[in-house]
PDB file of C-alpha atoms in Angstrom:
ATOM      1  CA  GLY A   1     -12.434  -9.942  -9.764  1.00  0.00           C
ATOM      2  CA  ASN A   2     -11.690  -8.853  -6.240  1.00  0.00           C
ATOM      3  CA  SER A   3     -12.237  -5.279  -5.063  1.00  0.00           C
ATOM      4  CA  VAL A   4     -12.270  -3.075  -1.984  1.00  0.00           C
ATOM      5  CA  THR A   5     -14.617  -0.167  -1.551  1.00  0.00           C
ATOM      6  CA  GLN A   6     -14.122   2.406   1.252  1.00  0.00           C
ATOM      7  CA  MET A   7     -16.309   5.285   2.393  1.00  0.00           C
ATOM      8  CA  GLU A   8     -15.353   8.603   0.852  1.00  0.00           C
ATOM      9  CA  GLY A   9     -13.583  11.263   2.754  1.00  0.00           C
ATOM     10  CA  PRO A  10     -12.481  13.474   4.257  1.00  0.00           C
ATOM     11  CA  VAL A  11     -13.813  12.376   7.596  1.00  0.00           C
ATOM     12  CA  THR A  12     -13.579  15.396  10.014  1.00  0.00           C
ATOM     13  CA  LEU A  13     -13.941  14.655  13.752  1.00  0.00           C
ATOM     14  CA  SER A  14     -13.177  16.487  17.071  1.00  0.00           C
ATOM     15  CA  GLU A  15     -10.620  15.086  19.415  1.00  0.00           C
ATOM     16  CA  GLU A  16     -12.094  12.151  21.550  1.00  0.00           C
ATOM     17  CA  ALA A  17     -14.882  11.441  19.066  1.00  0.00           C
ATOM     18  CA  PHE A  18     -15.703   7.841  17.943  1.00  0.00           C
ATOM     19  CA  LEU A  19     -14.452   6.915  14.572  1.00  0.00           C
ATOM     20  CA  THR A  20     -15.746   4.467  12.036  1.00  0.00           C
ATOM     21  CA  ILE A  21     -14.386   4.095   8.549  1.00  0.00           C
ATOM     22  CA  ASN A  22     -16.407   1.699   6.434  1.00  0.00           C
ATOM     23  CA  CYS A  23     -14.802  -0.908   4.226  1.00  0.00           C
ATOM     24  CA  THR A  24     -16.613  -3.499   2.179  1.00  0.00           C
ATOM     25  CA  TYR A  25     -15.029  -6.094  -0.121  1.00  0.00           C
ATOM     26  CA  THR A  26     -15.896  -8.324  -3.012  1.00  0.00           C
ATOM     27  CA  ALA A  27     -13.984 -11.595  -3.126  1.00  0.00           C
ATOM     28  CA  THR A  28     -14.630 -15.252  -3.228  1.00  0.00           C
ATOM     29  CA  GLY A  29     -12.966 -17.699  -0.832  1.00  0.00           C
ATOM     30  CA  TYR A  30     -11.398 -16.462   2.323  1.00  0.00           C
ATOM     31  CA  PRO A  31      -9.137 -13.517   1.656  1.00  0.00           C
ATOM     32  CA  SER A  32      -6.979 -11.851   4.348  1.00  0.00           C
ATOM     33  CA  LEU A  33      -8.055  -8.231   5.172  1.00  0.00           C
ATOM     34  CA  PHE A  34      -5.701  -5.358   6.243  1.00  0.00           C
ATOM     35  CA  TRP A  35      -5.830  -1.733   7.321  1.00  0.00           C
ATOM     36  CA  TYR A  36      -2.969   0.482   6.441  1.00  0.00           C
ATOM     37  CA  VAL A  37      -2.314   4.106   7.693  1.00  0.00           C
ATOM     38  CA  GLN A  38      -0.400   6.754   5.740  1.00  0.00           C
ATOM     39  CA  TYR A  39       0.855   9.949   7.594  1.00  0.00           C
ATOM     40  CA  PRO A  40       1.618  12.905   5.443  1.00  0.00           C
ATOM     41  CA  GLY A  41       4.592  12.430   3.209  1.00  0.00           C
ATOM     42  CA  GLU A  42       5.270   8.917   4.373  1.00  0.00           C
ATOM     43  CA  GLY A  43       4.817   5.368   3.121  1.00  0.00           C
ATOM     44  CA  LEU A  44       2.151   3.047   4.415  1.00  0.00           C
ATOM     45  CA  GLN A  45       2.262   1.217   7.769  1.00  0.00           C
ATOM     46  CA  LEU A  46       0.384  -1.819   8.608  1.00  0.00           C
ATOM     47  CA  LEU A  47      -2.211  -0.964  11.354  1.00  0.00           C
ATOM     48  CA  LEU A  48      -3.869  -4.266  11.731  1.00  0.00           C
ATOM     49  CA  LYS A  49      -4.933  -7.385  10.016  1.00  0.00           C
ATOM     50  CA  ALA A  50      -7.462 -10.235  10.088  1.00  0.00           C
ATOM     51  CA  THR A  51      -7.086 -13.621   8.417  1.00  0.00           C
ATOM     52  CA  LYS A  52     -10.428 -15.425   8.882  1.00  0.00           C
ATOM     53  CA  ALA A  53     -14.086 -14.830   9.495  1.00  0.00           C
ATOM     54  CA  ASP A  54     -14.835 -13.288  12.904  1.00  0.00           C
ATOM     55  CA  ASP A  55     -11.321 -12.455  13.532  1.00  0.00           C
ATOM     56  CA  LYS A  56     -10.747  -8.966  15.248  1.00  0.00           C
ATOM     57  CA  GLY A  57      -7.603  -7.155  14.437  1.00  0.00           C
ATOM     58  CA  SER A  58      -6.453  -4.483  16.991  1.00  0.00           C
ATOM     59  CA  ASN A  59      -3.540  -2.048  17.329  1.00  0.00           C
ATOM     60  CA  LYS A  60      -3.069   1.416  19.039  1.00  0.00           C
ATOM     61  CA  GLY A  61      -6.776   1.514  20.031  1.00  0.00           C
ATOM     62  CA  PHE A  62      -8.024   0.734  16.483  1.00  0.00           C
ATOM     63  CA  GLU A  63     -10.175  -2.334  15.816  1.00  0.00           C
ATOM     64  CA  ALA A  64     -11.713  -4.002  12.828  1.00  0.00           C
ATOM     65  CA  THR A  65     -13.706  -7.354  12.613  1.00  0.00           C
ATOM     66  CA  TYR A  66     -13.783  -9.601   9.658  1.00  0.00           C
ATOM     67  CA  ARG A  67     -17.463 -10.029   8.976  1.00  0.00           C
ATOM     68  CA  LYS A  68     -17.922 -12.561   6.052  1.00  0.00           C
ATOM     69  CA  GLU A  69     -21.747 -12.499   6.175  1.00  0.00           C
ATOM     70  CA  THR A  70     -21.642  -8.767   5.355  1.00  0.00           C
ATOM     71  CA  THR A  71     -18.282  -8.775   3.530  1.00  0.00           C
ATOM     72  CA  SER A  72     -17.139  -5.923   5.665  1.00  0.00           C
ATOM     73  CA  PHE A  73     -13.965  -4.927   7.563  1.00  0.00           C
ATOM     74  CA  HIS A  74     -14.829  -1.495   9.178  1.00  0.00           C
ATOM     75  CA  LEU A  75     -12.178   0.336  11.190  1.00  0.00           C
ATOM     76  CA  GLU A  76     -13.176   1.776  14.595  1.00  0.00           C
ATOM     77  CA  LYS A  77     -11.583   3.743  17.387  1.00  0.00           C
ATOM     78  CA  GLY A  78     -13.299   4.810  20.493  1.00  0.00           C
ATOM     79  CA  SER A  79     -11.472   8.073  20.964  1.00  0.00           C
ATOM     80  CA  VAL A  80      -9.504   9.660  18.254  1.00  0.00           C
ATOM     81  CA  GLN A  81      -6.530  12.050  18.757  1.00  0.00           C
ATOM     82  CA  VAL A  82      -5.109  14.925  16.515  1.00  0.00           C
ATOM     83  CA  SER A  83      -2.109  12.492  15.849  1.00  0.00           C
ATOM     84  CA  ASP A  84      -4.504  10.025  14.196  1.00  0.00           C
ATOM     85  CA  SER A  85      -4.939  12.460  11.335  1.00  0.00           C
ATOM     86  CA  ALA A  86      -3.858  10.495   8.364  1.00  0.00           C
ATOM     87  CA  VAL A  87      -5.060   8.532   5.324  1.00  0.00           C
ATOM     88  CA  TYR A  88      -6.394   5.061   5.968  1.00  0.00           C
ATOM     89  CA  PHE A  89      -6.389   2.267   3.445  1.00  0.00           C
ATOM     90  CA  CYS A  90      -8.347  -1.073   3.521  1.00  0.00           C
ATOM     91  CA  ALA A  91      -6.827  -3.906   1.484  1.00  0.00           C
ATOM     92  CA  LEU A  92      -7.241  -7.550   0.751  1.00  0.00           C
ATOM     93  CA  LYS A  93      -5.213 -10.334  -0.309  1.00  0.00           C
ATOM     94  CA  GLY A  94      -5.928 -13.953  -1.477  1.00  0.00           C
ATOM     95  CA  GLY A  95      -9.168 -15.692  -1.571  1.00  0.00           C
ATOM     96  CA  SER A  96      -9.950 -17.380  -4.757  1.00  0.00           C
ATOM     97  CA  SER A  97      -8.034 -14.927  -6.860  1.00  0.00           C
ATOM     98  CA  ASN A  98      -4.930 -17.062  -6.630  1.00  0.00           C
ATOM     99  CA  THR A  99      -2.689 -14.141  -6.515  1.00  0.00           C
ATOM    100  CA  GLY A 100      -0.370 -12.617  -3.807  1.00  0.00           C
ATOM    101  CA  LYS A 101      -1.255  -9.071  -4.949  1.00  0.00           C
ATOM    102  CA  LEU A 102      -2.791  -6.616  -2.376  1.00  0.00           C
ATOM    103  CA  ILE A 103      -6.085  -4.980  -3.605  1.00  0.00           C
ATOM    104  CA  PHE A 104      -6.432  -1.525  -2.065  1.00  0.00           C
ATOM    105  CA  GLY A 105      -9.461   0.745  -1.391  1.00  0.00           C
ATOM    106  CA  GLN A 106      -9.097   4.127  -2.522  1.00  0.00           C
ATOM    107  CA  GLY A 107      -8.200   5.523   0.962  1.00  0.00           C
ATOM    108  CA  THR A 108     -10.190   7.634   3.436  1.00  0.00           C
ATOM    109  CA  THR A 109      -8.495  10.803   4.758  1.00  0.00           C
ATOM    110  CA  LEU A 110      -9.115  11.400   8.461  1.00  0.00           C
ATOM    111  CA  GLN A 111      -8.735  14.889  10.050  1.00  0.00           C
ATOM    112  CA  VAL A 112      -8.980  15.227  13.803  1.00  0.00           C
ATOM    113  CA  LYS A 113      -9.487  18.779  15.230  1.00  0.00           C
ATOM    114  CA  PRO A 114      -8.427  19.795  18.694  1.00  0.00           C
TER     115      PRO A 114
ATOM    116  CA  ASP B   1      16.424  -2.534  12.311  1.00  0.00           C
ATOM    117  CA  GLY B   2      15.042  -4.321   9.401  1.00  0.00           C
ATOM    118  CA  GLY B   3      13.158  -2.364   6.736  1.00  0.00           C
ATOM    119  CA  ILE B   4      12.880  -0.886   3.287  1.00  0.00           C
ATOM    120  CA  THR B   5      14.938   2.094   2.127  1.00  0.00           C
ATOM    121  CA  GLN B   6      13.962   4.226  -0.700  1.00  0.00           C
ATOM    122  CA  SER B   7      16.216   6.914  -2.152  1.00  0.00           C
ATOM    123  CA  PRO B   8      16.266   9.693  -2.874  1.00  0.00           C
ATOM    124  CA  LYS B   9      13.323  11.163  -0.945  1.00  0.00           C
ATOM    125  CA  TYR B  10      12.716  13.901  -3.630  1.00  0.00           C
ATOM    126  CA  LEU B  11      13.910  13.640  -7.259  1.00  0.00           C
ATOM    127  CA  PHE B  12      13.538  16.056 -10.084  1.00  0.00           C
ATOM    128  CA  ARG B  13      13.575  15.006 -13.772  1.00  0.00           C
ATOM    129  CA  LYS B  14      14.028  16.979 -16.882  1.00  0.00           C
ATOM    130  CA  GLU B  15      11.960  16.387 -19.947  1.00  0.00           C
ATOM    131  CA  GLY B  16      13.108  13.463 -22.048  1.00  0.00           C
ATOM    132  CA  GLN B  17      15.472  12.025 -19.133  1.00  0.00           C
ATOM    133  CA  ASN B  18      15.288   8.580 -17.612  1.00  0.00           C
ATOM    134  CA  VAL B  19      15.649   8.459 -13.811  1.00  0.00           C
ATOM    135  CA  THR B  20      16.042   5.413 -11.511  1.00  0.00           C
ATOM    136  CA  LEU B  21      14.519   5.106  -8.072  1.00  0.00           C
ATOM    137  CA  SER B  22      16.364   2.904  -5.564  1.00  0.00           C
ATOM    138  CA  CYS B  23      14.584   0.386  -3.256  1.00  0.00           C
ATOM    139  CA  GLU B  24      16.556  -1.732  -0.955  1.00  0.00           C
ATOM    140  CA  GLN B  25      15.306  -4.180   1.729  1.00  0.00           C
ATOM    141  CA  ASN B  26      17.155  -6.194   4.513  1.00  0.00           C
ATOM    142  CA  LEU B  27      13.991  -8.183   5.525  1.00  0.00           C
ATOM    143  CA  ASN B  28      15.067 -11.224   3.398  1.00  0.00           C
ATOM    144  CA  HIS B  29      11.673 -10.978   1.547  1.00  0.00           C
ATOM    145  CA  ASP B  30      11.218 -12.838  -1.672  1.00  0.00           C
ATOM    146  CA  ALA B  31       8.553 -10.495  -3.309  1.00  0.00           C
ATOM    147  CA  MET B  32       8.849  -6.820  -4.029  1.00  0.00           C
ATOM    148  CA  TYR B  33       6.401  -4.248  -5.535  1.00  0.00           C
ATOM    149  CA  TRP B  34       6.374  -0.755  -6.956  1.00  0.00           C
ATOM    150  CA  TYR B  35       3.332   1.424  -6.662  1.00  0.00           C
ATOM    151  CA  ARG B  36       2.452   4.898  -7.967  1.00  0.00           C
ATOM    152  CA  GLN B  37       0.304   7.296  -5.813  1.00  0.00           C
ATOM    153  CA  ASP B  38      -1.132  10.434  -7.303  1.00  0.00           C
ATOM    154  CA  PRO B  39      -2.504  13.172  -5.095  1.00  0.00           C
ATOM    155  CA  GLY B  40      -5.579  12.309  -3.244  1.00  0.00           C
ATOM    156  CA  GLN B  41      -5.723   8.911  -4.814  1.00  0.00           C
ATOM    157  CA  GLY B  42      -4.951   5.336  -4.037  1.00  0.00           C
ATOM    158  CA  LEU B  43      -2.188   2.994  -4.975  1.00  0.00           C
ATOM    159  CA  ARG B  44      -1.656   1.615  -8.478  1.00  0.00           C
ATOM    160  CA  LEU B  45       0.704  -1.267  -8.988  1.00  0.00           C
ATOM    161  CA  ILE B  46       3.499  -0.663 -11.628  1.00  0.00           C
ATOM    162  CA  TYR B  47       5.585  -3.833 -11.425  1.00  0.00           C
ATOM    163  CA  TYR B  48       6.101  -6.652  -9.024  1.00  0.00           C
ATOM    164  CA  SER B  49       8.681  -9.407  -8.472  1.00  0.00           C
ATOM    165  CA  GLN B  50       7.824 -12.719  -6.915  1.00  0.00           C
ATOM    166  CA  ILE B  51      11.575 -13.893  -6.641  1.00  0.00           C
ATOM    167  CA  VAL B  52      14.991 -12.768  -7.701  1.00  0.00           C
ATOM    168  CA  ASN B  53      15.515 -12.564 -11.450  1.00  0.00           C
ATOM    169  CA  ASP B  54      11.730 -12.514 -12.163  1.00  0.00           C
ATOM    170  CA  PHE B  55       9.290  -9.615 -12.516  1.00  0.00           C
ATOM    171  CA  GLN B  56       5.864  -9.034 -14.037  1.00  0.00           C
ATOM    172  CA  LYS B  57       3.907  -6.026 -15.144  1.00  0.00           C
ATOM    173  CA  GLY B  58       1.230  -4.539 -12.987  1.00  0.00           C
ATOM    174  CA  ASP B  59      -1.592  -2.428 -13.886  1.00  0.00           C
ATOM    175  CA  ILE B  60       0.321   0.717 -15.276  1.00  0.00           C
ATOM    176  CA  ALA B  61       3.683  -0.575 -16.452  1.00  0.00           C
ATOM    177  CA  GLU B  62       3.888   1.433 -19.616  1.00  0.00           C
ATOM    178  CA  GLY B  63       6.821   3.932 -19.369  1.00  0.00           C
ATOM    179  CA  TYR B  64       8.560   2.138 -16.505  1.00  0.00           C
ATOM    180  CA  SER B  65      11.097  -0.637 -16.347  1.00  0.00           C
ATOM    181  CA  VAL B  66      12.681  -2.654 -13.419  1.00  0.00           C
ATOM    182  CA  SER B  67      15.239  -5.218 -12.714  1.00  0.00           C
ATOM    183  CA  ARG B  68      15.681  -7.797  -9.878  1.00  0.00           C
ATOM    184  CA  GLU B  69      19.289  -8.966  -9.944  1.00  0.00           C
ATOM    185  CA  LYS B  70      19.615  -9.277  -6.299  1.00  0.00           C
ATOM    186  CA  LYS B  71      17.108 -10.413  -3.752  1.00  0.00           C
ATOM    187  CA  GLU B  72      17.409  -7.185  -1.672  1.00  0.00           C
ATOM    188  CA  SER B  73      17.161  -4.595  -4.467  1.00  0.00           C
ATOM    189  CA  PHE B  74      14.369  -3.684  -6.939  1.00  0.00           C
ATOM    190  CA  PRO B  75      15.210  -0.439  -8.828  1.00  0.00           C
ATOM    191  CA  LEU B  76      12.568   1.365 -10.829  1.00  0.00           C
ATOM    192  CA  THR B  77      13.440   3.354 -14.010  1.00  0.00           C
ATOM    193  CA  VAL B  78      11.089   6.004 -15.037  1.00  0.00           C
ATOM    194  CA  THR B  79      11.692   6.368 -18.774  1.00  0.00           C
ATOM    195  CA  SER B  80      11.093   9.338 -21.097  1.00  0.00           C
ATOM    196  CA  ALA B  81       8.258   7.419 -22.486  1.00  0.00           C
ATOM    197  CA  GLN B  82       6.310   7.973 -19.273  1.00  0.00           C
ATOM    198  CA  LYS B  83       4.490  11.349 -20.213  1.00  0.00           C
ATOM    199  CA  ASN B  84       3.221  12.127 -16.816  1.00  0.00           C
ATOM    200  CA  PRO B  85       5.716  10.853 -14.218  1.00  0.00           C
ATOM    201  CA  THR B  86       5.094  13.428 -11.527  1.00  0.00           C
ATOM    202  CA  ALA B  87       3.866  11.232  -8.512  1.00  0.00           C
ATOM    203  CA  PHE B  88       4.846   9.724  -5.176  1.00  0.00           C
ATOM    204  CA  TYR B  89       6.411   6.239  -5.758  1.00  0.00           C
ATOM    205  CA  LEU B  90       6.155   3.588  -3.062  1.00  0.00           C
ATOM    206  CA  CYS B  91       8.224   0.485  -2.890  1.00  0.00           C
ATOM    207  CA  ALA B  92       7.014  -2.533  -0.844  1.00  0.00           C
ATOM    208  CA  SER B  93       8.065  -6.056  -0.060  1.00  0.00           C
ATOM    209  CA  SER B  94       6.523  -9.182   1.458  1.00  0.00           C
ATOM    210  CA  ILE B  95       7.731 -12.589   2.684  1.00  0.00           C
ATOM    211  CA  ASP B  96       6.201 -14.417  -0.304  1.00  0.00           C
ATOM    212  CA  PHE B  97       3.729 -14.046  -3.018  1.00  0.00           C
ATOM    213  CA  VAL B  98       1.497 -16.780  -2.023  1.00  0.00           C
ATOM    214  CA  SER B  99      -2.119 -16.045  -2.188  1.00  0.00           C
ATOM    215  CA  GLU B 100      -2.984 -18.093   0.759  1.00  0.00           C
ATOM    216  CA  SER B 101      -0.306 -16.441   2.868  1.00  0.00           C
ATOM    217  CA  ASN B 102      -1.686 -13.855   5.330  1.00  0.00           C
ATOM    218  CA  GLN B 103       1.610 -11.983   5.354  1.00  0.00           C
ATOM    219  CA  PRO B 104       1.265  -8.246   4.785  1.00  0.00           C
ATOM    220  CA  GLN B 105       3.325  -6.056   2.481  1.00  0.00           C
ATOM    221  CA  HIS B 106       5.880  -3.670   4.181  1.00  0.00           C
ATOM    222  CA  PHE B 107       6.386  -0.204   2.708  1.00  0.00           C
ATOM    223  CA  GLY B 108       9.277   2.220   2.396  1.00  0.00           C
ATOM    224  CA  ASP B 109       8.824   6.010   2.941  1.00  0.00           C
ATOM    225  CA  GLY B 110       8.456   6.728  -0.744  1.00  0.00           C
ATOM    226  CA  THR B 111      10.248   8.969  -3.424  1.00  0.00           C
ATOM    227  CA  ARG B 112       8.495  12.144  -4.714  1.00  0.00           C
ATOM    228  CA  LEU B 113       9.359  12.591  -8.393  1.00  0.00           C
ATOM    229  CA  SER B 114       8.712  16.073 -10.039  1.00  0.00           C
ATOM    230  CA  ILE B 115       9.349  17.341 -13.551  1.00  0.00           C
ATOM    231  CA  LEU B 116      11.492  20.509 -14.054  1.00  0.00           C
TER     232      LEU B 116
END
């Protein structure tokens, strides 16, 4: 079945450092891919999405490109801030699974130090 | 502002007691979901509803029950049969449940349930 694998955390960075959080997926067909962010004590917020191969989703300085050849959707940001400290979830939907469910990765905790 | 409202934010349950978590959305979404999140872990799907008056079990439905009598409401009852109910519960909705749809799920702010 479909699955999503994220790099294990926590990821600890200094402010203004470059961020990469790896996400790879297993799915047949052409799923849609999402990144969600969860701040402490809150629900999940959609950060960005991509719906077909080579699409780049972007929002608030974060970017991720849908790479079908490597089945990856890595999250990047050029210069992180303390306020970016949160848990980040990669997720997919659709493809040949024929279900509207979201399949989530296990989440990656990001800690940004001043 | 459209969104999903979960209440209460914190809830305490005594042993052997059923409790109901509220989830209301004013986004006019057809599909609604309940997830459980344990500390340091990802989300696990409890129940989902594709449309009003319909719902299906997710991956960890035992000890939980739901209803979907109105489009905007999807309450979750944690029954006494759920032996380890302490967790963070998240409700979500989406425009539809179509696999080909690229529409995301939208989440509420969660309810934290604890056992007294």
